[in-house]
Amino acid sequence: MLTDRQRAIVKSTVPLLETGGEALTTHFYQLMLSESDEVQPLFNSVHQQTGAQPRALARSVLMYAKHIDDLSGLGDLPAQIIHKHVSLQVQPEHYPIVGGFLLRAIREVLGAEIATDEVIEAWAAAYGQLADILIGAEQATYEANAQAPGGWKGVRRFVVAAKQAETPEITSFTLQPEDGGAVLAYQPGQFIGLRVVVDGKEQRRNYSLSQVADGRSLRISVKREAQGVVSNHLHHQVQVGDVLDVFPPAGHFTLDDSAKPLVLMAAGVGITPLMAMLQEGLKMGRAVTFIHCARSPELQAFRGDLLALAAQHPQLQLRFGYEQAAGAAPADGVDVAQGLPDAELLTRWLPAERDVQAYYLGPVGFMRLAKQVLHRAGVPDAQARCEFFGPAQTLAA
């Protein structure tokens, strides 16, 4: 248990983390991923190359140090971490490995004069406290998933029942259990973890579920990234009839059960989990404003599906924005704009009723814009939610 002295020491390191936290976490990942084969599959190599993972961890460590006296100040951060860990099947035995490399990085980056034995002991105690919290929550989630109807624990083998190109960049995979059993009723907005072996090396990745739960299958829609090891493997190598190792659904970015109107805002592949939310919202009879921005109609995933849903459900209003609108066929009831989305356009597209539940996803720049637009338009902050692809980040400019 952390002592008052150890809490004070951890808080005293906040200025160092504010100025040098990313250097520390970059060194931490270099050490750990070069020396520990056991935890390598849990980390996305592209996020390492871009610096996204070290930045996200630096922010998380800083937030933890700042709120060491009252962890409620961390807000949704622990839930984000827990659900990401669950989707990748992080286990209790991984924590000592990660902790050891973190403490080593603190000593090596800050130096022995600053990172004294007392400082290292304080951070070891702080890390142990956080690990206990996360392990407890993760184990509870694993057990709940295992006990749910159609649920499971750890790996379950799923057969690729269908593979469909949504755009030249995005492909959907429909997965059905190899054992022929039921599939648990996941929540719209959640994601699954996949375990694949590429070139003899295990990789684990998260992918959002792009259709509402049906009790029989899962569908993911994967964007092929230029440097994406797993996304390219799925697009080019995985075919109908192949078997994939799947971890149970996770994620706290989920559709509420309110009757309030829905505003769903996405850019690019951010549309993926919002498709499941849209389908569920329409089943509930909710009014929905669906805003999707893409580079062009050709690169807009699910355009045909959205138009078909709008034809069936008059309470669905579609708003499409294209950087290049050439080739966009006119459609009844769809407002189409050309150019990059801006605050004026997104504000105009919002419904007159501002007591709504809003969900938004996409590149960080788009989400910053959406957050500002919703706030300035008067949508209560507590009723506007987003989630990040990849490591946890912040929308602060």
Tab-separated table of C-alpha atoms in Angstrom:
chain	number	residue	atom	x	y	z
A	1	MET	CA	0.000	0.000	0.000
A	2	LEU	CA	1.219	3.480	-0.814
A	3	THR	CA	2.416	5.525	2.137
A	4	ASP	CA	1.868	9.283	2.413
A	5	ARG	CA	5.580	9.758	1.806
A	6	GLN	CA	5.439	7.685	-1.368
A	7	ARG	CA	2.418	9.609	-2.642
A	8	ALA	CA	4.289	12.851	-2.106
A	9	ILE	CA	7.326	11.518	-3.977
A	10	VAL	CA	5.210	10.398	-6.938
A	11	LYS	CA	3.512	13.815	-7.107
A	12	SER	CA	6.898	15.523	-6.966
A	13	THR	CA	7.816	13.837	-10.260
A	14	VAL	CA	4.929	15.507	-12.136
A	15	PRO	CA	7.072	18.406	-13.489
A	16	LEU	CA	9.597	15.886	-14.816
A	17	LEU	CA	6.840	13.880	-16.498
A	18	GLU	CA	5.347	17.028	-18.042
A	19	THR	CA	8.637	17.905	-19.736
A	20	GLY	CA	10.250	14.517	-20.286
A	21	GLY	CA	7.531	11.899	-20.042
A	22	GLU	CA	7.580	10.977	-23.722
A	23	ALA	CA	11.337	10.441	-23.710
A	24	LEU	CA	10.914	8.162	-20.712
A	25	THR	CA	8.113	6.104	-22.247
A	26	THR	CA	9.897	5.869	-25.606
A	27	HIS	CA	12.926	4.393	-23.835
A	28	PHE	CA	10.629	2.103	-21.851
A	29	TYR	CA	9.101	0.629	-25.019
A	30	GLN	CA	12.498	0.240	-26.668
A	31	LEU	CA	13.741	-1.744	-23.692
A	32	MET	CA	10.677	-3.888	-23.234
A	33	LEU	CA	9.950	-4.733	-26.843
A	34	SER	CA	13.570	-5.583	-27.601
A	35	GLU	CA	14.027	-7.795	-24.549
A	36	SER	CA	10.642	-9.380	-23.784
A	37	ASP	CA	9.061	-11.693	-26.353
A	38	GLU	CA	6.197	-12.422	-23.960
A	39	VAL	CA	4.564	-8.988	-24.174
A	40	GLN	CA	5.461	-8.067	-27.770
A	41	PRO	CA	2.170	-9.354	-29.273
A	42	LEU	CA	0.220	-6.940	-27.065
A	43	PHE	CA	1.662	-3.852	-28.755
A	44	ASN	CA	1.065	-2.449	-32.228
A	45	SER	CA	4.369	-1.838	-34.023
A	46	VAL	CA	2.880	0.976	-36.145
A	47	HIS	CA	1.920	2.872	-32.997
A	48	GLN	CA	5.525	2.538	-31.873
A	49	GLN	CA	6.876	3.869	-35.157
A	50	THR	CA	4.561	6.874	-35.187
A	51	GLY	CA	5.173	7.662	-31.517
A	52	ALA	CA	1.468	7.340	-30.707
A	53	GLN	CA	1.962	4.629	-28.087
A	54	PRO	CA	4.753	6.422	-26.150
A	55	ARG	CA	2.723	9.660	-26.186
A	56	ALA	CA	-0.378	7.876	-24.918
A	57	LEU	CA	1.528	6.115	-22.135
A	58	ALA	CA	3.295	9.347	-21.149
A	59	ARG	CA	-0.084	11.040	-20.779
A	60	SER	CA	-1.468	8.137	-18.757
A	61	VAL	CA	1.536	8.059	-16.401
A	62	LEU	CA	1.308	11.835	-15.953
A	63	MET	CA	-2.429	11.702	-15.228
A	64	TYR	CA	-1.895	8.913	-12.717
A	65	ALA	CA	0.827	10.868	-10.919
A	66	LYS	CA	-1.321	14.009	-10.819
A	67	HIS	CA	-4.310	12.169	-9.364
A	68	ILE	CA	-2.494	9.729	-7.103
A	69	ASP	CA	-4.447	11.083	-4.095
A	70	ASP	CA	-7.843	10.675	-5.760
A	71	LEU	CA	-8.023	8.316	-8.714
A	72	SER	CA	-11.588	9.422	-9.522
A	73	GLY	CA	-9.916	12.378	-11.224
A	74	LEU	CA	-8.741	10.020	-13.965
A	75	GLY	CA	-12.257	9.959	-15.404
A	76	ASP	CA	-12.739	7.412	-18.205
A	77	LEU	CA	-9.025	6.632	-18.549
A	78	PRO	CA	-9.049	3.473	-16.377
A	79	ALA	CA	-12.106	2.129	-18.224
A	80	GLN	CA	-10.402	2.732	-21.580
A	81	ILE	CA	-7.312	0.873	-20.411
A	82	ILE	CA	-9.266	-2.008	-18.873
A	83	HIS	CA	-11.353	-2.635	-21.988
A	84	LYS	CA	-8.319	-2.415	-24.277
A	85	HIS	CA	-6.471	-4.892	-22.036
A	86	VAL	CA	-9.466	-7.239	-22.011
A	87	SER	CA	-9.728	-7.196	-25.798
A	88	LEU	CA	-6.058	-8.179	-26.052
A	89	GLN	CA	-6.230	-10.643	-23.134
A	90	VAL	CA	-3.652	-8.998	-20.892
A	91	GLN	CA	-3.016	-11.327	-17.941
A	92	PRO	CA	-1.777	-10.783	-14.349
A	93	GLU	CA	1.623	-12.245	-15.212
A	94	HIS	CA	2.217	-9.481	-17.752
A	95	TYR	CA	2.145	-6.737	-15.132
A	96	PRO	CA	5.431	-7.534	-13.354
A	97	ILE	CA	7.192	-7.633	-16.719
A	98	VAL	CA	5.880	-4.226	-17.738
A	99	GLY	CA	6.481	-2.772	-14.275
A	100	GLY	CA	10.078	-3.925	-14.208
A	101	PHE	CA	10.868	-2.241	-17.504
A	102	LEU	CA	9.046	0.946	-16.478
A	103	LEU	CA	11.085	1.273	-13.280
A	104	ARG	CA	14.269	0.545	-15.191
A	105	ALA	CA	13.407	3.254	-17.733
A	106	ILE	CA	12.736	5.768	-14.966
A	107	ARG	CA	16.162	5.099	-13.480
A	108	GLU	CA	17.986	5.159	-16.812
A	109	VAL	CA	16.298	8.269	-18.241
A	110	LEU	CA	16.174	10.406	-15.097
A	111	GLY	CA	19.501	9.203	-13.740
A	112	ALA	CA	20.385	7.808	-10.328
A	113	GLU	CA	20.694	11.267	-8.731
A	114	ILE	CA	17.039	12.062	-9.444
A	115	ALA	CA	15.601	8.546	-9.596
A	116	THR	CA	16.982	7.542	-6.219
A	117	ASP	CA	16.169	4.244	-4.552
A	118	GLU	CA	13.416	6.013	-2.616
A	119	VAL	CA	11.875	7.388	-5.821
A	120	ILE	CA	12.016	3.975	-7.477
A	121	GLU	CA	10.413	2.348	-4.428
A	122	ALA	CA	7.641	4.966	-4.461
A	123	TRP	CA	6.918	4.386	-8.128
A	124	ALA	CA	7.039	0.624	-7.610
A	125	ALA	CA	4.359	0.963	-4.938
A	126	ALA	CA	2.308	3.289	-7.149
A	127	TYR	CA	2.556	0.904	-10.084
A	128	GLY	CA	1.569	-1.998	-7.832
A	129	GLN	CA	-1.531	-0.110	-6.693
A	130	LEU	CA	-2.599	0.590	-10.267
A	131	ALA	CA	-1.830	-2.970	-11.375
A	132	ASP	CA	-4.017	-4.394	-8.594
A	133	ILE	CA	-6.925	-2.174	-9.669
A	134	LEU	CA	-6.612	-3.108	-13.335
A	135	ILE	CA	-6.069	-6.818	-12.712
A	136	GLY	CA	-9.138	-7.018	-10.500
A	137	ALA	CA	-11.361	-5.274	-13.028
A	138	GLU	CA	-9.996	-7.275	-15.950
A	139	GLN	CA	-10.437	-10.637	-14.230
A	140	ALA	CA	-14.025	-9.721	-13.344
A	141	THR	CA	-14.698	-8.892	-17.001
A	142	TYR	CA	-13.126	-12.145	-18.201
A	143	GLU	CA	-15.379	-14.126	-15.868
A	144	ALA	CA	-18.489	-12.156	-16.853
A	145	ASN	CA	-17.783	-12.802	-20.546
A	146	ALA	CA	-17.285	-16.508	-19.876
A	147	GLN	CA	-20.559	-16.838	-17.956
A	148	ALA	CA	-22.717	-14.844	-20.387
A	149	PRO	CA	-24.939	-16.826	-22.784
A	150	GLY	CA	-22.839	-17.419	-25.887
A	151	GLY	CA	-19.780	-16.052	-24.124
A	152	TRP	CA	-16.275	-17.418	-23.717
A	153	LYS	CA	-12.953	-16.843	-22.010
A	154	GLY	CA	-9.658	-16.504	-23.839
A	155	VAL	CA	-9.474	-17.654	-27.459
A	156	ARG	CA	-12.427	-18.945	-29.451
A	157	ARG	CA	-12.012	-20.083	-33.049
A	158	PHE	CA	-14.198	-18.351	-35.640
A	159	VAL	CA	-14.559	-19.217	-39.319
A	160	VAL	CA	-14.579	-16.461	-41.940
A	161	ALA	CA	-18.064	-16.946	-43.372
A	162	ALA	CA	-17.990	-13.929	-45.708
A	163	LYS	CA	-15.478	-11.385	-46.966
A	164	GLN	CA	-16.803	-8.236	-48.648
A	165	ALA	CA	-14.947	-5.212	-49.995
A	166	GLU	CA	-16.775	-2.101	-48.786
A	167	THR	CA	-14.319	0.264	-50.535
A	168	PRO	CA	-10.880	-0.170	-52.122
A	169	GLU	CA	-9.473	0.333	-48.595
A	170	ILE	CA	-12.030	-1.254	-46.247
A	171	THR	CA	-13.095	-4.909	-46.178
A	172	SER	CA	-15.700	-6.528	-43.943
A	173	PHE	CA	-15.250	-10.015	-42.480
A	174	THR	CA	-18.225	-11.956	-41.117
A	175	LEU	CA	-17.093	-14.480	-38.507
A	176	GLN	CA	-19.025	-17.481	-37.186
A	177	PRO	CA	-17.974	-19.794	-34.321
A	178	GLU	CA	-16.258	-22.950	-35.493
A	179	ASP	CA	-18.074	-24.843	-32.726
A	180	GLY	CA	-21.460	-23.783	-34.110
A	181	GLY	CA	-22.515	-22.269	-30.788
A	182	ALA	CA	-24.199	-18.986	-29.978
A	183	VAL	CA	-22.401	-15.639	-29.769
A	184	LEU	CA	-22.911	-13.384	-26.772
A	185	ALA	CA	-24.998	-10.239	-27.148
A	186	TYR	CA	-22.314	-7.557	-27.318
A	187	GLN	CA	-23.167	-3.874	-27.099
A	188	PRO	CA	-23.178	-1.561	-30.147
A	189	GLY	CA	-19.864	0.287	-30.214
A	190	GLN	CA	-17.741	-2.529	-28.807
A	191	PHE	CA	-14.763	-4.233	-30.456
A	192	ILE	CA	-13.078	-7.628	-30.481
A	193	GLY	CA	-9.465	-8.734	-30.336
A	194	LEU	CA	-7.879	-10.947	-32.961
A	195	ARG	CA	-4.795	-13.118	-32.585
A	196	VAL	CA	-2.983	-13.921	-35.817
A	197	VAL	CA	0.470	-15.146	-36.772
A	198	VAL	CA	2.186	-13.181	-39.536
A	199	ASP	CA	5.600	-14.303	-40.786
A	200	GLY	CA	5.951	-16.543	-37.750
A	201	LYS	CA	5.236	-13.755	-35.257
A	202	GLU	CA	2.135	-13.491	-33.081
A	203	GLN	CA	0.172	-10.251	-33.394
A	204	ARG	CA	-2.934	-9.037	-31.537
A	205	ARG	CA	-5.232	-6.259	-32.740
A	206	ASN	CA	-8.592	-4.662	-31.915
A	207	TYR	CA	-11.333	-4.195	-34.506
A	208	SER	CA	-14.732	-2.562	-34.001
A	209	LEU	CA	-17.876	-4.586	-34.582
A	210	SER	CA	-19.731	-3.065	-37.525
A	211	GLN	CA	-23.123	-4.704	-37.188
A	212	VAL	CA	-25.637	-5.084	-34.398
A	213	ALA	CA	-25.470	-8.333	-32.399
A	214	ASP	CA	-27.469	-11.202	-33.918
A	215	GLY	CA	-26.439	-14.060	-31.608
A	216	ARG	CA	-24.837	-15.989	-34.467
A	217	SER	CA	-21.905	-14.027	-35.872
A	218	LEU	CA	-19.514	-11.101	-35.592
A	219	ARG	CA	-18.628	-8.619	-38.315
A	220	ILE	CA	-15.542	-6.432	-38.400
A	221	SER	CA	-14.670	-3.909	-41.119
A	222	VAL	CA	-10.936	-3.386	-41.464
A	223	LYS	CA	-9.136	-0.533	-43.180
A	224	ARG	CA	-5.941	-1.602	-44.920
A	225	GLU	CA	-3.162	0.626	-43.600
A	226	ALA	CA	-0.001	1.140	-45.658
A	227	GLN	CA	2.251	-0.115	-42.848
A	228	GLY	CA	-0.364	-2.262	-41.119
A	229	VAL	CA	1.024	-5.752	-40.622
A	230	VAL	CA	-2.278	-7.305	-39.559
A	231	SER	CA	-4.634	-5.257	-41.747
A	232	ASN	CA	-2.659	-6.194	-44.862
A	233	HIS	CA	-2.600	-9.834	-43.761
A	234	LEU	CA	-6.380	-9.828	-43.368
A	235	HIS	CA	-6.983	-8.111	-46.701
A	236	HIS	CA	-4.555	-10.136	-48.786
A	237	GLN	CA	-4.185	-13.514	-47.080
A	238	VAL	CA	-7.325	-14.341	-45.085
A	239	GLN	CA	-10.091	-15.873	-47.176
A	240	VAL	CA	-13.557	-17.339	-46.674
A	241	GLY	CA	-13.244	-20.623	-44.795
A	242	ASP	CA	-10.121	-19.613	-42.881
A	243	VAL	CA	-10.163	-19.742	-39.081
A	244	LEU	CA	-9.241	-16.817	-36.802
A	245	ASP	CA	-8.577	-16.724	-33.060
A	246	VAL	CA	-11.024	-14.271	-31.495
A	247	PHE	CA	-11.167	-12.747	-28.005
A	248	PRO	CA	-14.543	-11.699	-26.507
A	249	PRO	CA	-16.007	-8.250	-27.238
A	250	ALA	CA	-14.971	-5.361	-25.017
A	251	GLY	CA	-15.263	-1.578	-24.937
A	252	HIS	CA	-17.066	1.088	-22.923
A	253	PHE	CA	-17.918	3.358	-25.890
A	254	THR	CA	-21.404	1.923	-26.156
A	255	LEU	CA	-24.876	3.079	-27.088
A	256	ASP	CA	-26.973	4.273	-24.157
A	257	ASP	CA	-30.524	3.024	-23.683
A	258	SER	CA	-32.059	6.506	-23.728
A	259	ALA	CA	-34.959	7.484	-25.979
A	260	LYS	CA	-33.252	10.781	-26.845
A	261	PRO	CA	-32.522	11.495	-30.516
A	262	LEU	CA	-29.142	10.262	-31.729
A	263	VAL	CA	-26.436	12.196	-33.529
A	264	LEU	CA	-23.778	9.921	-35.020
A	265	MET	CA	-20.784	11.720	-36.552
A	266	ALA	CA	-17.885	9.965	-38.266
A	267	ALA	CA	-15.029	10.556	-40.642
A	268	GLY	CA	-13.446	7.783	-42.677
A	269	VAL	CA	-13.286	4.364	-41.058
A	270	GLY	CA	-14.638	5.911	-37.850
A	271	ILE	CA	-18.013	4.908	-39.256
A	272	THR	CA	-17.414	1.248	-38.317
A	273	PRO	CA	-18.802	1.052	-34.734
A	274	LEU	CA	-21.403	3.706	-35.497
A	275	MET	CA	-23.064	1.333	-37.964
A	276	ALA	CA	-23.938	-0.993	-35.097
A	277	MET	CA	-25.176	1.973	-33.048
A	278	LEU	CA	-27.286	3.155	-35.980
A	279	GLN	CA	-28.917	-0.235	-36.479
A	280	GLU	CA	-29.730	-0.535	-32.779
A	281	GLY	CA	-31.003	3.057	-32.556
A	282	LEU	CA	-33.382	2.487	-35.452
A	283	LYS	CA	-34.637	-0.746	-33.845
A	284	MET	CA	-35.420	1.338	-30.747
A	285	GLY	CA	-37.366	3.829	-32.849
A	286	ARG	CA	-35.017	6.718	-32.119
A	287	ALA	CA	-34.616	9.690	-34.452
A	288	VAL	CA	-31.091	9.613	-35.899
A	289	THR	CA	-28.958	12.211	-37.649
A	290	PHE	CA	-26.054	10.386	-39.297
A	291	ILE	CA	-23.114	12.484	-40.483
A	292	HIS	CA	-20.275	10.852	-42.405
A	293	CYS	CA	-17.301	12.577	-44.039
A	294	ALA	CA	-15.088	10.741	-46.535
A	295	ARG	CA	-12.502	11.602	-49.142
A	296	SER	CA	-14.858	10.629	-51.984
A	297	PRO	CA	-18.032	8.608	-52.623
A	298	GLU	CA	-15.874	5.719	-53.851
A	299	LEU	CA	-14.072	5.620	-50.489
A	300	GLN	CA	-17.220	5.940	-48.373
A	301	ALA	CA	-17.912	2.656	-46.623
A	302	PHE	CA	-21.524	1.500	-46.217
A	303	ARG	CA	-22.999	4.223	-48.461
A	304	GLY	CA	-25.445	1.793	-50.036
A	305	ASP	CA	-26.411	0.371	-46.641
A	306	LEU	CA	-27.066	3.848	-45.272
A	307	LEU	CA	-29.256	4.819	-48.218
A	308	ALA	CA	-31.230	1.579	-47.865
A	309	LEU	CA	-31.777	2.190	-44.147
A	310	ALA	CA	-32.896	5.776	-44.810
A	311	ALA	CA	-35.449	4.503	-47.341
A	312	GLN	CA	-36.871	2.170	-44.697
A	313	HIS	CA	-36.730	4.540	-41.721
A	314	PRO	CA	-38.040	8.093	-42.195
A	315	GLN	CA	-36.591	9.112	-38.810
A	316	LEU	CA	-33.061	8.699	-40.232
A	317	GLN	CA	-31.478	11.829	-41.697
A	318	LEU	CA	-28.247	11.392	-43.685
A	319	ARG	CA	-25.536	14.029	-44.122
A	320	PHE	CA	-22.535	13.195	-46.340
A	321	GLY	CA	-19.422	15.310	-46.747
A	322	TYR	CA	-16.812	14.599	-49.426
A	323	GLU	CA	-13.447	16.222	-50.002
A	324	GLN	CA	-14.044	15.320	-53.643
A	325	ALA	CA	-17.724	14.896	-54.479
A	326	ALA	CA	-17.341	13.941	-58.144
A	327	GLY	CA	-19.396	10.867	-58.872
A	328	ALA	CA	-21.771	11.316	-55.924
A	329	ALA	CA	-25.152	10.170	-57.176
A	330	PRO	CA	-28.046	12.267	-55.841
A	331	ALA	CA	-30.257	10.595	-53.271
A	332	ASP	CA	-33.555	11.683	-51.776
A	333	GLY	CA	-33.287	13.105	-48.288
A	334	VAL	CA	-29.481	13.224	-48.237
A	335	ASP	CA	-27.653	16.501	-47.732
A	336	VAL	CA	-24.284	16.356	-49.539
A	337	ALA	CA	-21.455	18.866	-49.172
A	338	GLN	CA	-18.078	19.131	-50.864
A	339	GLY	CA	-14.800	20.071	-49.187
A	340	LEU	CA	-13.295	19.497	-45.772
A	341	PRO	CA	-15.850	19.646	-42.945
A	342	ASP	CA	-15.803	22.827	-40.881
A	343	ALA	CA	-17.659	24.134	-37.841
A	344	GLU	CA	-20.273	25.950	-39.912
A	345	LEU	CA	-21.184	22.843	-41.895
A	346	LEU	CA	-21.338	20.471	-38.933
A	347	THR	CA	-23.409	22.984	-36.945
A	348	ARG	CA	-25.854	23.348	-39.844
A	349	TRP	CA	-26.195	19.589	-40.031
A	350	LEU	CA	-27.121	19.173	-36.364
A	351	PRO	CA	-30.832	18.717	-35.580
A	352	ALA	CA	-32.725	21.661	-34.125
A	353	GLU	CA	-33.272	19.615	-30.961
A	354	ARG	CA	-30.015	19.820	-28.982
A	355	ASP	CA	-31.038	17.508	-26.120
A	356	VAL	CA	-29.493	14.576	-27.948
A	357	GLN	CA	-27.034	11.756	-27.395
A	358	ALA	CA	-24.043	12.312	-29.684
A	359	TYR	CA	-21.278	9.884	-30.614
A	360	TYR	CA	-18.359	10.860	-32.826
A	361	LEU	CA	-15.345	9.038	-34.222
A	362	GLY	CA	-12.581	9.582	-36.745
A	363	PRO	CA	-9.152	11.187	-37.016
A	364	VAL	CA	-8.126	13.330	-34.048
A	365	GLY	CA	-8.607	16.589	-35.971
A	366	PHE	CA	-12.170	15.656	-36.884
A	367	MET	CA	-12.985	14.658	-33.311
A	368	ARG	CA	-11.627	17.937	-31.948
A	369	LEU	CA	-13.861	19.778	-34.405
A	370	ALA	CA	-16.892	17.639	-33.546
A	371	LYS	CA	-16.336	18.167	-29.824
A	372	GLN	CA	-16.164	21.938	-30.256
A	373	VAL	CA	-19.220	22.039	-32.511
A	374	LEU	CA	-21.364	19.970	-30.151
A	375	HIS	CA	-20.307	22.013	-27.116
A	376	ARG	CA	-20.927	25.375	-28.791
A	377	ALA	CA	-24.251	24.166	-30.159
A	378	GLY	CA	-25.455	23.465	-26.637
A	379	VAL	CA	-25.335	19.675	-26.566
A	380	PRO	CA	-24.551	18.789	-22.918
A	381	ASP	CA	-20.968	17.589	-22.600
A	382	ALA	CA	-22.140	14.515	-20.678
A	383	GLN	CA	-24.246	13.533	-23.712
A	384	ALA	CA	-21.405	13.703	-26.253
A	385	ARG	CA	-18.954	10.805	-26.378
A	386	CYS	CA	-16.027	9.700	-28.506
A	387	GLU	CA	-13.371	7.008	-28.596
A	388	PHE	CA	-9.927	6.776	-30.142
A	389	PHE	CA	-8.505	4.268	-32.531
A	390	GLY	CA	-5.194	3.004	-31.240
A	391	PRO	CA	-3.709	4.238	-27.967
A	392	ALA	CA	-5.681	6.517	-25.661
A	393	GLN	CA	-5.113	10.171	-26.467
A	394	THR	CA	-6.578	13.543	-25.583
A	395	LEU	CA	-8.720	15.991	-27.520
A	396	ALA	CA	-6.999	18.975	-25.941
A	397	ALA	CA	-5.670	21.181	-28.732
